[in-house]
Amino acid sequence: MNAEKVSCTLPGVELSNLTPSKFNPNSSVVWFHRKFQVPLCSHTYTKCEASGNSGSNSNNFQKLKLDGPIQSRGLAGKTFCSVGICTDPLSDNECHSHVEEEKVGVLLLNLGGPETLHDVQPFLYNLFADPDIIRLPRLFRFLQRPLAQLISLLRAPKSKEAYASIGGGSPLRKITDDQADALKSELEAKKFPTNVYVAMRYWHPFTEEAAQQANRITKLVVLPLYPQFSISTTGSSIRALQNIFREDKVLSRLPVAIILSWYQRYGYIKSMADLIEEELQNFNTPREVMIFFSAHGVPDTYVVDAGDPYKDQMEECIYLIMQELEARGIENKHRLAYQSRVGPVQWLKPYTDEVLVELGQEGVKSILAVPVSFVSEHIETLEEIDMEYKELALKSGVENWGRVPALGCTTSFITDLADAVIEALPSATPMSTFSANTSSQQFDRDPIGYAIKIFIGSFLAFILLLSPRMLSALRKPVV
Ligand SMILES: C=CC1=C(C)c2cc3[nH]c(cc4nc(cc5[nH]c(cc1n2)c(C)c5CCC(=O)O)C(CCC(=O)O)=C4C)c(C)c3C=C
Ligand SMILES: [Fe+2]
């Protein structure tokens, strides 16, 4: 493959083999995430730049001028952007000699889910105790754990009901284990023997357990099972990893390559288009079906204040899938909406439930739902989409409903993930060490002060949570 190469060095990080998306082919600018110290797709941030680069969006990102424009390139009619990872697979010979003496590991990052109904409340506690999920101002961070305790207790009955309706637990662990096995086999078939580990953020096997297994390897590729980057998902898991790696003598020196997002990879886009094309055939009049992408939402402030690239990446992802479908002569109408909001704040709009009602009222008769932020079946596909949204759509006048399955272990998809791992390997460097002031560190320094804060925090959280608005928001349908 002959890609135009652009390379440039920042202290500790080398950017090489950058390939831009068609959105920004002549740019010589790459946006660099301060916190993760990893370069991100240049095109994702063109909007920040266009808006004068003065908004709070730019806070987390640092602009890096390259020594020449990133050249656009065509690859079977597609263009890609995989800034931060090497996008040029090495030739077979090179790959061989490069990796034979290494013991390479792949760490799959995922959310995790309760395996039994008994696990639901502690799982919810872990989720809400994550400062990347409930983002409190620094002054109120001491409220995090008491708030998590209260919110998880309040939400648990509703969540348990939902998990009960899909068989009493989340299928996420089993599916992720299957994906890990499939990826390992695929990498072996490509002559890249690796160990593949699973690191869940909020349930077993926890990130800490997985990281310990990575102790015996010489190079690690971190691959989130989220196609698009969000602070609340990939960002949170990487923060957890960085905390673990910083504390460990061996891990802190381990060369690591992090794939921040891969929604723009052609293998993924093609696999999604294949699923959609196949599922459309189940309708009597496929051309009249509305392709309805439903993405997991995040609170608005993530994007507006914290510069989360999630929304931009989601929109580009949908654009790329629709381009691929158009290239196959499929020109159906499509919509994107965001599901699974929780709590009293505003989330990304439009909301899935509201759009479904609108579509029904507008006379749309056939809808194909496409879950797009996740690659496994889970509670939000099996319960929220298949049960709640389907019922809502049918009640609103829609007559024919279908849903695209999650990618799971689809061969073309796993093959592409394997390619992403191989391409990322050359960019592995020891993880950067940024300092995070976690509450556990605070406990170590000042246990009495910490206990007082927890007590006051619990009290304030209790009052806050008893407000009628908060109560009803938390009891809203499943997330
Ligand atoms: C890209 C995917 C996801 C984003 C972004 C995300 C953000 C996010 N989620 C919550 C709150 C909850 N999420 C819950 C479950 C859940 N979330 C995702 C994915 C994303 N979340 C998945 C795949 C799952 C299901 C896991 C499983 O068990 O199958 C839950 C628990 C379920 C429930 O009680 O409704 C909560 C709560 C927030 C607040 C958030 C962004 C800030
Ligand atoms: Fe979620």
Short mmCIF file of C-alpha atoms and ligand atoms in Angstrom, two decimals:
data_model
loop_
_atom_site.label_atom_id
_atom_site.label_comp_id
_atom_site.label_asym_id
_atom_site.label_seq_id
_atom_site.Cartn_x
_atom_site.Cartn_y
_atom_site.Cartn_z
CA MET A 1 0.00 0.00 0.00
CA ASN A 2 1.55 3.36 -0.79
CA ALA A 3 0.42 6.09 1.53
CA GLU A 4 1.76 9.59 1.59
CA LYS A 5 3.77 9.89 4.77
CA VAL A 6 3.97 12.87 7.04
CA SER A 7 5.97 12.66 10.18
CA CYS A 8 6.57 15.03 12.97
CA THR A 9 7.81 14.72 16.50
CA LEU A 10 6.45 16.13 19.72
CA PRO A 11 8.27 15.48 22.98
CA GLY A 12 7.75 11.79 23.55
CA VAL A 13 5.36 11.22 20.68
CA GLU A 14 5.97 10.60 17.06
CA LEU A 15 3.23 11.10 14.54
CA SER A 16 3.74 9.23 11.39
CA ASN A 17 1.84 8.00 8.40
CA LEU A 18 -1.07 10.34 8.93
CA THR A 19 -3.97 9.85 6.61
CA PRO A 20 -6.76 12.37 6.72
CA SER A 21 -10.42 11.95 5.98
CA LYS A 22 -11.98 13.51 2.95
CA PHE A 23 -13.26 16.26 5.24
CA ASN A 24 -9.87 17.79 5.66
CA PRO A 25 -7.53 16.51 3.01
CA ASN A 26 -5.17 19.47 2.84
CA SER A 27 -4.85 20.25 6.48
CA SER A 28 -1.49 20.39 8.09
CA VAL A 29 -2.98 20.53 11.54
CA VAL A 30 -3.47 17.72 13.98
CA TRP A 31 -5.31 18.07 17.24
CA PHE A 32 -3.58 16.57 20.19
CA HIS A 33 -5.45 15.61 23.35
CA ARG A 34 -3.68 17.12 26.36
CA LYS A 35 -5.00 14.61 28.84
CA PHE A 36 -4.34 11.46 26.89
CA GLN A 37 -1.27 12.80 25.14
CA VAL A 38 -2.30 11.01 22.01
CA PRO A 39 -3.01 12.67 18.71
CA LEU A 40 -6.57 12.48 17.45
CA CYS A 41 -8.09 12.64 14.02
CA SER A 42 -7.34 16.00 12.50
CA HIS A 43 -10.68 16.37 10.82
CA THR A 44 -12.61 15.83 14.02
CA TYR A 45 -11.42 19.16 15.28
CA THR A 46 -11.73 21.27 12.18
CA LYS A 47 -14.91 22.67 13.68
CA CYS A 48 -13.08 23.94 16.75
CA GLU A 49 -10.59 25.60 14.49
CA ALA A 50 -13.22 27.10 12.26
CA SER A 51 -14.99 28.60 15.23
CA GLY A 52 -11.88 30.54 16.10
CA ASN A 53 -10.45 27.97 18.45
CA SER A 54 -11.43 30.15 21.36
CA GLY A 55 -14.31 28.23 22.89
CA SER A 56 -14.00 25.89 25.81
CA ASN A 57 -13.88 23.07 23.27
CA SER A 58 -10.27 23.82 22.68
CA ASN A 59 -9.31 23.47 26.33
CA ASN A 60 -8.44 19.84 26.12
CA PHE A 61 -6.83 20.01 22.76
CA GLN A 62 -3.60 21.37 21.57
CA LYS A 63 -3.05 22.24 17.95
CA LEU A 64 -0.03 20.80 16.27
CA LYS A 65 1.23 22.18 12.97
CA LEU A 66 2.85 19.57 10.78
CA ASP A 67 5.76 20.29 8.51
CA GLY A 68 3.62 19.74 5.45
CA PRO A 69 0.01 19.12 4.48
CA ILE A 70 -1.46 15.74 5.23
CA GLN A 71 -2.05 14.36 1.80
CA SER A 72 -5.33 12.75 1.03
CA ARG A 73 -5.22 9.31 -0.50
CA GLY A 74 -7.72 7.01 -2.04
CA LEU A 75 -7.96 3.40 -1.10
CA ALA A 76 -10.46 1.41 -3.08
CA GLY A 77 -12.44 4.62 -3.40
CA LYS A 78 -12.41 5.31 0.34
CA THR A 79 -10.41 7.73 2.41
CA PHE A 80 -9.43 7.16 5.97
CA CYS A 81 -8.17 8.96 8.96
CA SER A 82 -6.32 7.12 11.64
CA VAL A 83 -4.14 9.77 13.10
CA GLY A 84 -2.13 8.58 16.02
CA ILE A 85 -1.77 5.08 14.79
CA CYS A 86 0.26 3.89 11.89
CA THR A 87 -2.21 3.24 9.13
CA ASP A 88 0.19 1.52 6.81
CA PRO A 89 0.35 -2.21 7.37
CA LEU A 90 3.97 -3.24 7.05
CA SER A 91 4.87 -5.64 4.33
CA ASP A 92 4.63 -9.28 5.41
CA ASN A 93 8.38 -9.65 5.73
CA GLU A 94 8.77 -6.55 7.80
CA CYS A 95 5.95 -7.55 10.10
CA HIS A 96 7.44 -10.94 10.73
CA SER A 97 10.87 -9.88 11.71
CA HIS A 98 9.46 -7.00 13.74
CA VAL A 99 7.19 -8.99 15.98
CA GLU A 100 8.74 -12.44 16.29
CA GLU A 101 10.85 -11.54 19.29
CA GLU A 102 8.03 -9.64 20.99
CA LYS A 103 5.28 -10.91 23.25
CA VAL A 104 2.41 -8.75 22.13
CA GLY A 105 -0.77 -8.29 24.14
CA VAL A 106 -4.07 -6.73 23.13
CA LEU A 107 -6.27 -5.21 25.80
CA LEU A 108 -9.93 -4.93 24.84
CA LEU A 109 -11.71 -2.18 26.76
CA ASN A 110 -15.39 -2.49 27.45
CA LEU A 111 -18.04 -1.30 29.86
CA GLY A 112 -19.00 -4.52 31.63
CA GLY A 113 -22.41 -5.42 32.88
CA PRO A 114 -24.08 -7.17 35.81
CA GLU A 115 -24.09 -10.94 35.36
CA THR A 116 -26.93 -11.52 37.84
CA LEU A 117 -29.69 -9.36 39.30
CA HIS A 118 -27.73 -9.33 42.53
CA ASP A 119 -24.88 -7.54 40.72
CA VAL A 120 -27.06 -4.72 39.41
CA GLN A 121 -26.80 -2.24 42.30
CA PRO A 122 -23.01 -2.65 42.87
CA PHE A 123 -22.50 -2.38 39.09
CA LEU A 124 -24.50 0.86 39.05
CA TYR A 125 -22.49 2.12 42.02
CA ASN A 126 -19.23 1.54 40.12
CA LEU A 127 -20.63 3.35 37.11
CA PHE A 128 -21.91 6.41 38.97
CA ALA A 129 -18.78 6.60 41.14
CA ASP A 130 -16.77 7.24 37.98
CA PRO A 131 -15.93 10.95 37.70
CA ASP A 132 -16.06 10.57 33.91
CA ILE A 133 -19.74 9.52 34.17
CA ILE A 134 -20.96 11.98 36.78
CA ARG A 135 -18.72 14.96 36.26
CA LEU A 136 -18.88 17.07 39.40
CA PRO A 137 -17.05 20.39 39.71
CA ARG A 138 -13.73 19.89 41.52
CA LEU A 139 -15.11 21.51 44.70
CA PHE A 140 -17.86 18.89 44.91
CA ARG A 141 -15.80 15.82 44.04
CA PHE A 142 -16.12 14.58 47.61
CA LEU A 143 -19.81 14.02 46.84
CA GLN A 144 -19.02 11.47 44.16
CA ARG A 145 -19.21 8.28 46.21
CA PRO A 146 -22.18 9.16 48.42
CA LEU A 147 -24.03 10.34 45.32
CA ALA A 148 -23.15 7.12 43.53
CA GLN A 149 -24.45 5.13 46.47
CA LEU A 150 -27.75 6.99 46.49
CA ILE A 151 -28.29 7.05 42.74
CA SER A 152 -27.47 3.37 42.40
CA LEU A 153 -29.92 2.46 45.18
CA LEU A 154 -32.65 4.55 43.57
CA ARG A 155 -32.03 3.26 40.07
CA ALA A 156 -31.48 -0.40 40.92
CA PRO A 157 -35.17 -1.51 40.96
CA LYS A 158 -35.83 -0.11 37.45
CA SER A 159 -32.55 -1.52 36.11
CA LYS A 160 -33.19 -4.92 37.67
CA GLU A 161 -36.54 -5.06 35.93
CA ALA A 162 -34.83 -4.39 32.61
CA TYR A 163 -32.08 -6.96 33.18
CA ALA A 164 -34.71 -9.47 34.32
CA SER A 165 -36.51 -9.01 31.01
CA ILE A 166 -33.38 -10.01 29.05
CA GLY A 167 -32.71 -13.16 31.04
CA GLY A 168 -31.43 -11.86 34.38
CA GLY A 169 -28.09 -10.31 33.43
CA SER A 170 -25.95 -8.62 30.81
CA PRO A 171 -24.60 -10.73 27.92
CA LEU A 172 -21.64 -8.38 27.58
CA ARG A 173 -19.00 -10.54 29.26
CA LYS A 174 -19.69 -13.62 27.16
CA ILE A 175 -19.85 -11.65 23.90
CA THR A 176 -16.65 -9.75 24.70
CA ASP A 177 -14.86 -13.01 25.57
CA ASP A 178 -16.00 -14.45 22.25
CA GLN A 179 -14.73 -11.35 20.43
CA ALA A 180 -11.39 -11.70 22.25
CA ASP A 181 -11.09 -15.34 21.14
CA ALA A 182 -12.03 -14.48 17.57
CA LEU A 183 -9.51 -11.62 17.48
CA LYS A 184 -6.76 -13.86 18.85
CA SER A 185 -7.45 -16.48 16.16
CA GLU A 186 -7.53 -13.85 13.44
CA LEU A 187 -4.21 -12.35 14.60
CA GLU A 188 -2.71 -15.83 14.68
CA ALA A 189 -3.96 -16.43 11.14
CA LYS A 190 -2.21 -13.19 10.13
CA LYS A 191 1.01 -14.48 11.76
CA PHE A 192 0.75 -12.15 14.72
CA PRO A 193 0.44 -14.40 17.76
CA THR A 194 -0.87 -12.31 20.67
CA ASN A 195 -2.55 -12.66 24.03
CA VAL A 196 -5.90 -10.90 24.11
CA TYR A 197 -7.20 -9.66 27.47
CA VAL A 198 -10.56 -8.14 28.41
CA ALA A 199 -10.70 -5.09 30.71
CA MET A 200 -14.17 -4.06 31.86
CA ARG A 201 -14.67 -0.66 33.44
CA TYR A 202 -17.53 -1.35 35.85
CA TRP A 203 -17.71 -5.13 36.32
CA HIS A 204 -15.63 -8.29 36.11
CA PRO A 205 -13.01 -8.75 34.77
CA PHE A 206 -12.08 -5.28 36.04
CA THR A 207 -9.42 -3.17 34.33
CA GLU A 208 -7.05 -3.76 37.29
CA GLU A 209 -7.28 -7.56 36.90
CA ALA A 210 -6.65 -7.39 33.17
CA ALA A 211 -3.73 -4.99 33.55
CA GLN A 212 -1.98 -7.42 35.88
CA GLN A 213 -2.11 -10.09 33.19
CA ALA A 214 -0.40 -7.69 30.83
CA ASN A 215 2.68 -7.85 33.07
CA ARG A 216 4.32 -10.61 31.08
CA ILE A 217 4.25 -9.01 27.66
CA THR A 218 6.64 -6.67 25.87
CA LYS A 219 4.20 -4.53 23.89
CA LEU A 220 0.53 -3.73 24.34
CA VAL A 221 -2.18 -2.51 22.01
CA VAL A 222 -5.20 -1.00 23.74
CA LEU A 223 -8.35 -1.44 21.69
CA PRO A 224 -11.63 -0.01 23.04
CA LEU A 225 -14.72 -1.84 21.82
CA TYR A 226 -16.38 1.52 21.25
CA PRO A 227 -16.08 2.68 17.64
CA GLN A 228 -16.35 6.38 18.58
CA PHE A 229 -14.36 8.10 21.31
CA SER A 230 -16.21 9.54 24.30
CA ILE A 231 -14.82 10.88 27.55
CA SER A 232 -17.43 8.72 29.30
CA THR A 233 -16.36 5.42 27.69
CA THR A 234 -12.92 5.06 26.08
CA GLY A 235 -11.71 8.17 27.93
CA SER A 236 -12.77 6.78 31.28
CA SER A 237 -11.14 3.40 30.67
CA ILE A 238 -7.89 5.00 29.53
CA ARG A 239 -7.85 7.23 32.59
CA ALA A 240 -8.26 4.12 34.75
CA LEU A 241 -5.46 2.37 32.84
CA GLN A 242 -3.15 5.35 33.18
CA ASN A 243 -3.69 5.37 36.94
CA ILE A 244 -2.86 1.67 37.14
CA PHE A 245 0.16 1.86 34.84
CA ARG A 246 1.61 4.88 36.63
CA GLU A 247 1.75 2.96 39.92
CA ASP A 248 3.40 -0.15 38.44
CA LYS A 249 7.14 -0.30 37.74
CA VAL A 250 6.86 -2.82 34.90
CA LEU A 251 3.70 -1.47 33.30
CA SER A 252 4.88 2.14 33.37
CA ARG A 253 7.74 1.15 31.03
CA LEU A 254 5.67 -1.07 28.76
CA PRO A 255 5.31 0.29 25.20
CA VAL A 256 1.61 0.83 24.62
CA ALA A 257 -0.31 1.81 21.47
CA ILE A 258 -3.78 3.18 22.07
CA ILE A 259 -6.39 3.10 19.33
CA LEU A 260 -8.69 5.90 20.40
CA SER A 261 -11.41 5.37 17.84
CA TRP A 262 -11.93 3.32 14.71
CA TYR A 263 -15.40 4.29 13.43
CA GLN A 264 -13.73 5.61 10.26
CA ARG A 265 -12.07 2.32 9.30
CA TYR A 266 -13.40 0.95 6.07
CA GLY A 267 -13.66 -2.59 7.47
CA TYR A 268 -16.07 -1.37 10.15
CA ILE A 269 -18.06 0.88 7.77
CA LYS A 270 -18.36 -1.96 5.28
CA SER A 271 -19.43 -4.47 7.95
CA MET A 272 -22.14 -2.08 9.18
CA ALA A 273 -23.32 -1.46 5.62
CA ASP A 274 -23.45 -5.24 5.01
CA LEU A 275 -25.68 -5.72 8.05
CA ILE A 276 -28.00 -2.89 7.04
CA GLU A 277 -28.22 -4.08 3.43
CA GLU A 278 -29.08 -7.60 4.60
CA GLU A 279 -31.67 -6.47 7.12
CA LEU A 280 -33.41 -4.20 4.57
CA GLN A 281 -34.25 -7.31 2.55
CA ASN A 282 -36.59 -8.44 5.34
CA PHE A 283 -38.99 -5.60 4.52
CA ASN A 284 -41.58 -5.90 1.76
CA THR A 285 -40.53 -2.60 0.19
CA PRO A 286 -36.89 -2.08 1.24
CA ARG A 287 -36.55 1.28 -0.58
CA GLU A 288 -39.21 2.87 1.63
CA VAL A 289 -37.59 1.96 4.92
CA MET A 290 -36.23 4.76 7.11
CA ILE A 291 -32.74 3.80 8.34
CA PHE A 292 -32.81 4.97 11.93
CA PHE A 293 -29.42 5.19 13.64
CA SER A 294 -29.77 5.17 17.41
CA ALA A 295 -26.63 6.10 19.30
CA HIS A 296 -26.09 6.08 23.04
CA GLY A 297 -26.32 9.69 24.24
CA VAL A 298 -24.05 11.69 26.53
CA PRO A 299 -24.94 14.83 28.49
CA ASP A 300 -24.66 17.96 26.32
CA THR A 301 -21.97 19.44 28.54
CA TYR A 302 -19.55 16.68 27.56
CA VAL A 303 -19.49 18.01 24.03
CA VAL A 304 -20.03 21.72 24.66
CA ASP A 305 -17.83 22.24 27.73
CA ALA A 306 -15.41 19.33 27.80
CA GLY A 307 -14.78 19.02 24.06
CA ASP A 308 -15.91 15.40 23.78
CA PRO A 309 -15.46 14.49 20.08
CA TYR A 310 -18.22 11.86 20.39
CA LYS A 311 -20.95 13.77 18.55
CA ASP A 312 -18.71 14.80 15.64
CA GLN A 313 -17.39 11.28 15.31
CA MET A 314 -20.90 9.84 15.44
CA GLU A 315 -22.10 12.17 12.70
CA GLU A 316 -19.13 11.37 10.50
CA CYS A 317 -19.61 7.67 11.14
CA ILE A 318 -23.21 7.84 9.92
CA TYR A 319 -22.10 9.89 6.91
CA LEU A 320 -19.53 7.23 5.98
CA ILE A 321 -22.00 4.36 6.37
CA MET A 322 -24.57 6.17 4.21
CA GLN A 323 -21.88 6.91 1.57
CA GLU A 324 -21.03 3.23 1.48
CA LEU A 325 -24.70 2.31 1.10
CA GLU A 326 -25.17 4.89 -1.65
CA ALA A 327 -22.19 3.41 -3.48
CA ARG A 328 -24.16 0.16 -3.47
CA GLY A 329 -27.23 1.88 -4.90
CA ILE A 330 -29.09 2.03 -1.57
CA GLU A 331 -30.46 5.53 -1.21
CA ASN A 332 -32.92 5.23 1.66
CA LYS A 333 -33.69 8.15 3.95
CA HIS A 334 -31.92 8.09 7.29
CA ARG A 335 -32.00 9.78 10.71
CA LEU A 336 -29.67 9.86 13.72
CA ALA A 337 -30.96 10.18 17.28
CA TYR A 338 -29.58 9.60 20.78
CA GLN A 339 -30.98 7.15 23.30
CA SER A 340 -30.59 6.17 26.96
CA ARG A 341 -30.51 9.52 28.72
CA VAL A 342 -30.58 9.46 32.50
CA GLY A 343 -30.89 12.20 35.12
CA PRO A 344 -32.27 15.74 34.97
CA VAL A 345 -29.69 17.39 32.65
CA GLN A 346 -29.89 17.90 28.90
CA TRP A 347 -28.38 15.16 26.72
CA LEU A 348 -27.43 15.16 23.05
CA LYS A 349 -30.47 15.76 20.88
CA PRO A 350 -32.60 14.70 19.12
CA TYR A 351 -33.79 12.03 21.54
CA THR A 352 -34.61 8.63 20.07
CA ASP A 353 -38.02 8.35 21.75
CA GLU A 354 -39.12 11.80 20.52
CA VAL A 355 -37.96 11.22 16.94
CA LEU A 356 -39.74 7.87 16.75
CA VAL A 357 -43.02 9.50 17.74
CA GLU A 358 -42.44 12.29 15.18
CA LEU A 359 -41.69 9.81 12.41
CA GLY A 360 -44.83 7.84 13.20
CA GLN A 361 -46.89 11.02 13.11
CA GLU A 362 -45.28 12.08 9.83
CA GLY A 363 -46.50 8.85 8.26
CA VAL A 364 -43.29 6.83 8.12
CA LYS A 365 -44.43 3.21 7.96
CA SER A 366 -41.19 1.22 8.05
CA ILE A 367 -38.18 1.72 10.31
CA LEU A 368 -34.91 -0.18 10.53
CA ALA A 369 -33.20 0.61 13.85
CA VAL A 370 -29.39 0.57 13.76
CA PRO A 371 -27.57 0.64 17.12
CA VAL A 372 -24.34 2.40 16.36
CA SER A 373 -22.29 3.15 19.48
CA PHE A 374 -21.56 -0.39 20.50
CA VAL A 375 -20.53 -3.65 18.86
CA SER A 376 -22.25 -6.20 21.16
CA GLU A 377 -25.80 -6.90 22.09
CA HIS A 378 -26.54 -5.47 25.52
CA ILE A 379 -29.38 -4.14 27.61
CA GLU A 380 -29.91 -1.11 25.39
CA THR A 381 -30.36 -3.15 22.23
CA LEU A 382 -32.20 -6.11 23.73
CA GLU A 383 -34.49 -4.21 26.07
CA GLU A 384 -34.53 -0.53 25.20
CA ILE A 385 -34.60 -0.80 21.39
CA ASP A 386 -36.23 -4.20 20.90
CA MET A 387 -38.93 -3.69 23.50
CA GLU A 388 -39.48 -0.06 24.52
CA TYR A 389 -38.69 1.77 21.27
CA LYS A 390 -40.36 -0.83 19.11
CA GLU A 391 -43.56 -0.53 21.14
CA LEU A 392 -43.38 3.26 21.03
CA ALA A 393 -42.87 3.31 17.25
CA LEU A 394 -45.74 0.90 16.60
CA LYS A 395 -48.01 2.92 18.87
CA SER A 396 -47.06 6.08 16.95
CA GLY A 397 -48.17 4.72 13.58
CA VAL A 398 -45.12 2.82 12.32
CA GLU A 399 -46.22 -0.54 10.89
CA ASN A 400 -43.00 -2.40 10.10
CA TRP A 401 -40.07 -2.54 12.49
CA GLY A 402 -36.68 -4.16 12.13
CA ARG A 403 -33.37 -3.96 13.94
CA VAL A 404 -29.83 -4.54 12.74
CA PRO A 405 -27.96 -6.95 15.04
CA ALA A 406 -24.78 -5.80 16.75
CA LEU A 407 -21.57 -6.76 14.93
CA GLY A 408 -20.47 -9.28 17.58
CA CYS A 409 -18.02 -11.71 15.93
CA THR A 410 -18.87 -10.89 12.29
CA THR A 411 -15.82 -12.09 10.35
CA SER A 412 -15.16 -8.95 8.26
CA PHE A 413 -15.35 -6.85 11.41
CA ILE A 414 -12.97 -9.00 13.48
CA THR A 415 -10.54 -9.12 10.54
CA ASP A 416 -10.54 -5.33 10.46
CA LEU A 417 -9.95 -5.10 14.21
CA ALA A 418 -6.98 -7.42 13.75
CA ASP A 419 -5.63 -5.10 11.03
CA ALA A 420 -6.12 -2.11 13.33
CA VAL A 421 -4.04 -3.86 16.01
CA ILE A 422 -1.24 -4.71 13.57
CA GLU A 423 -1.21 -1.17 12.20
CA ALA A 424 -1.06 0.33 15.68
CA LEU A 425 1.91 -1.73 16.89
CA PRO A 426 4.71 0.48 15.56
CA SER A 427 3.38 3.51 17.43
CA ALA A 428 3.68 1.90 20.90
CA THR A 429 5.41 4.07 23.49
CA PRO A 430 5.28 3.97 27.31
CA MET A 431 2.07 5.52 28.59
CA SER A 432 2.35 9.15 29.56
CA THR A 433 1.93 9.92 33.24
CA PHE A 434 -0.49 12.69 33.95
CA SER A 435 -1.41 13.31 37.55
CA ALA A 436 -4.98 12.65 38.58
CA ASN A 437 -6.09 13.67 42.01
CA THR A 438 -8.39 10.80 42.91
CA SER A 439 -10.36 10.56 46.10
CA SER A 440 -8.51 7.39 47.11
CA GLN A 441 -5.27 9.36 47.03
CA GLN A 442 -6.91 11.90 49.25
CA PHE A 443 -7.99 9.18 51.67
CA ASP A 444 -4.37 8.05 51.99
CA ARG A 445 -3.24 11.56 52.89
CA ASP A 446 -6.02 12.66 55.25
CA PRO A 447 -8.44 9.94 56.38
CA ILE A 448 -10.27 12.11 58.98
CA GLY A 449 -10.85 15.00 56.59
CA TYR A 450 -12.01 12.50 54.04
CA ALA A 451 -14.50 10.92 56.48
CA ILE A 452 -15.94 14.35 57.34
CA LYS A 453 -16.36 15.16 53.67
CA ILE A 454 -18.08 11.84 53.03
CA PHE A 455 -20.49 12.53 55.90
CA ILE A 456 -21.39 16.06 54.75
CA GLY A 457 -21.51 14.84 51.18
CA SER A 458 -23.94 12.07 52.02
CA PHE A 459 -26.20 14.54 53.74
CA LEU A 460 -26.19 17.02 50.85
CA ALA A 461 -26.61 14.27 48.31
CA PHE A 462 -29.56 12.91 50.23
CA ILE A 463 -31.32 16.29 50.18
CA LEU A 464 -30.51 16.85 46.51
CA LEU A 465 -31.78 13.44 45.52
CA LEU A 466 -35.04 13.84 47.36
CA SER A 467 -36.02 16.70 45.08
CA PRO A 468 -39.02 15.52 43.01
CA ARG A 469 -37.35 16.41 39.66
CA MET A 470 -34.30 14.30 40.40
CA LEU A 471 -36.37 11.38 41.61
CA SER A 472 -38.52 11.23 38.51
CA ALA A 473 -35.54 11.70 36.19
CA LEU A 474 -33.72 8.76 37.75
CA ARG A 475 -36.67 6.47 37.41
CA LYS A 476 -36.95 7.10 33.69
CA PRO A 477 -36.55 4.04 31.46
CA VAL A 478 -33.35 2.11 31.23
CA VAL A 479 -30.04 3.60 30.11
C1 LIG B 1 -20.96 4.41 23.63
C2 LIG B 1 -21.65 3.83 24.55
C3 LIG B 1 -21.99 4.41 25.84
C4 LIG B 1 -21.90 5.74 26.30
C5 LIG B 1 -21.39 6.97 25.59
C6 LIG B 1 -22.42 5.73 27.64
C7 LIG B 1 -22.53 6.85 28.46
C8 LIG B 1 -23.25 6.87 29.65
N1 LIG B 1 -23.97 5.85 30.23
C9 LIG B 1 -24.54 6.25 31.42
C10 LIG B 1 -25.34 5.49 32.31
C11 LIG B 1 -25.58 4.12 32.21
N2 LIG B 1 -25.17 3.28 31.21
C12 LIG B 1 -25.62 2.00 31.48
C13 LIG B 1 -25.43 0.89 30.71
C14 LIG B 1 -24.73 0.88 29.52
N3 LIG B 1 -24.11 1.95 28.89
C15 LIG B 1 -23.52 1.51 27.73
C16 LIG B 1 -22.82 2.25 26.78
C17 LIG B 1 -22.55 3.62 26.89
N4 LIG B 1 -22.78 4.45 27.95
C18 LIG B 1 -23.81 0.10 27.64
C19 LIG B 1 -23.35 -0.78 26.53
C20 LIG B 1 -24.54 -0.29 28.75
C21 LIG B 1 -25.12 -1.64 29.03
C22 LIG B 1 -24.26 -2.63 29.70
C23 LIG B 1 -24.99 -3.93 29.89
O1 LIG B 1 -25.16 -4.30 31.04
O2 LIG B 1 -25.45 -4.55 28.93
C24 LIG B 1 -26.33 2.01 32.70
C25 LIG B 1 -26.92 0.75 33.37
C26 LIG B 1 -28.21 0.27 32.81
C27 LIG B 1 -29.35 1.04 33.39
O3 LIG B 1 -29.53 1.11 34.58
O4 LIG B 1 -30.05 1.70 32.63
C28 LIG B 1 -26.34 3.31 33.17
C29 LIG B 1 -26.99 3.82 34.40
C30 LIG B 1 -24.18 7.61 31.57
C31 LIG B 1 -24.62 8.47 32.74
C32 LIG B 1 -23.38 7.98 30.48
C33 LIG B 1 -22.70 9.26 30.15
C34 LIG B 1 -22.38 10.16 30.97
FE FE B 2 -24.39 3.98 29.36
#
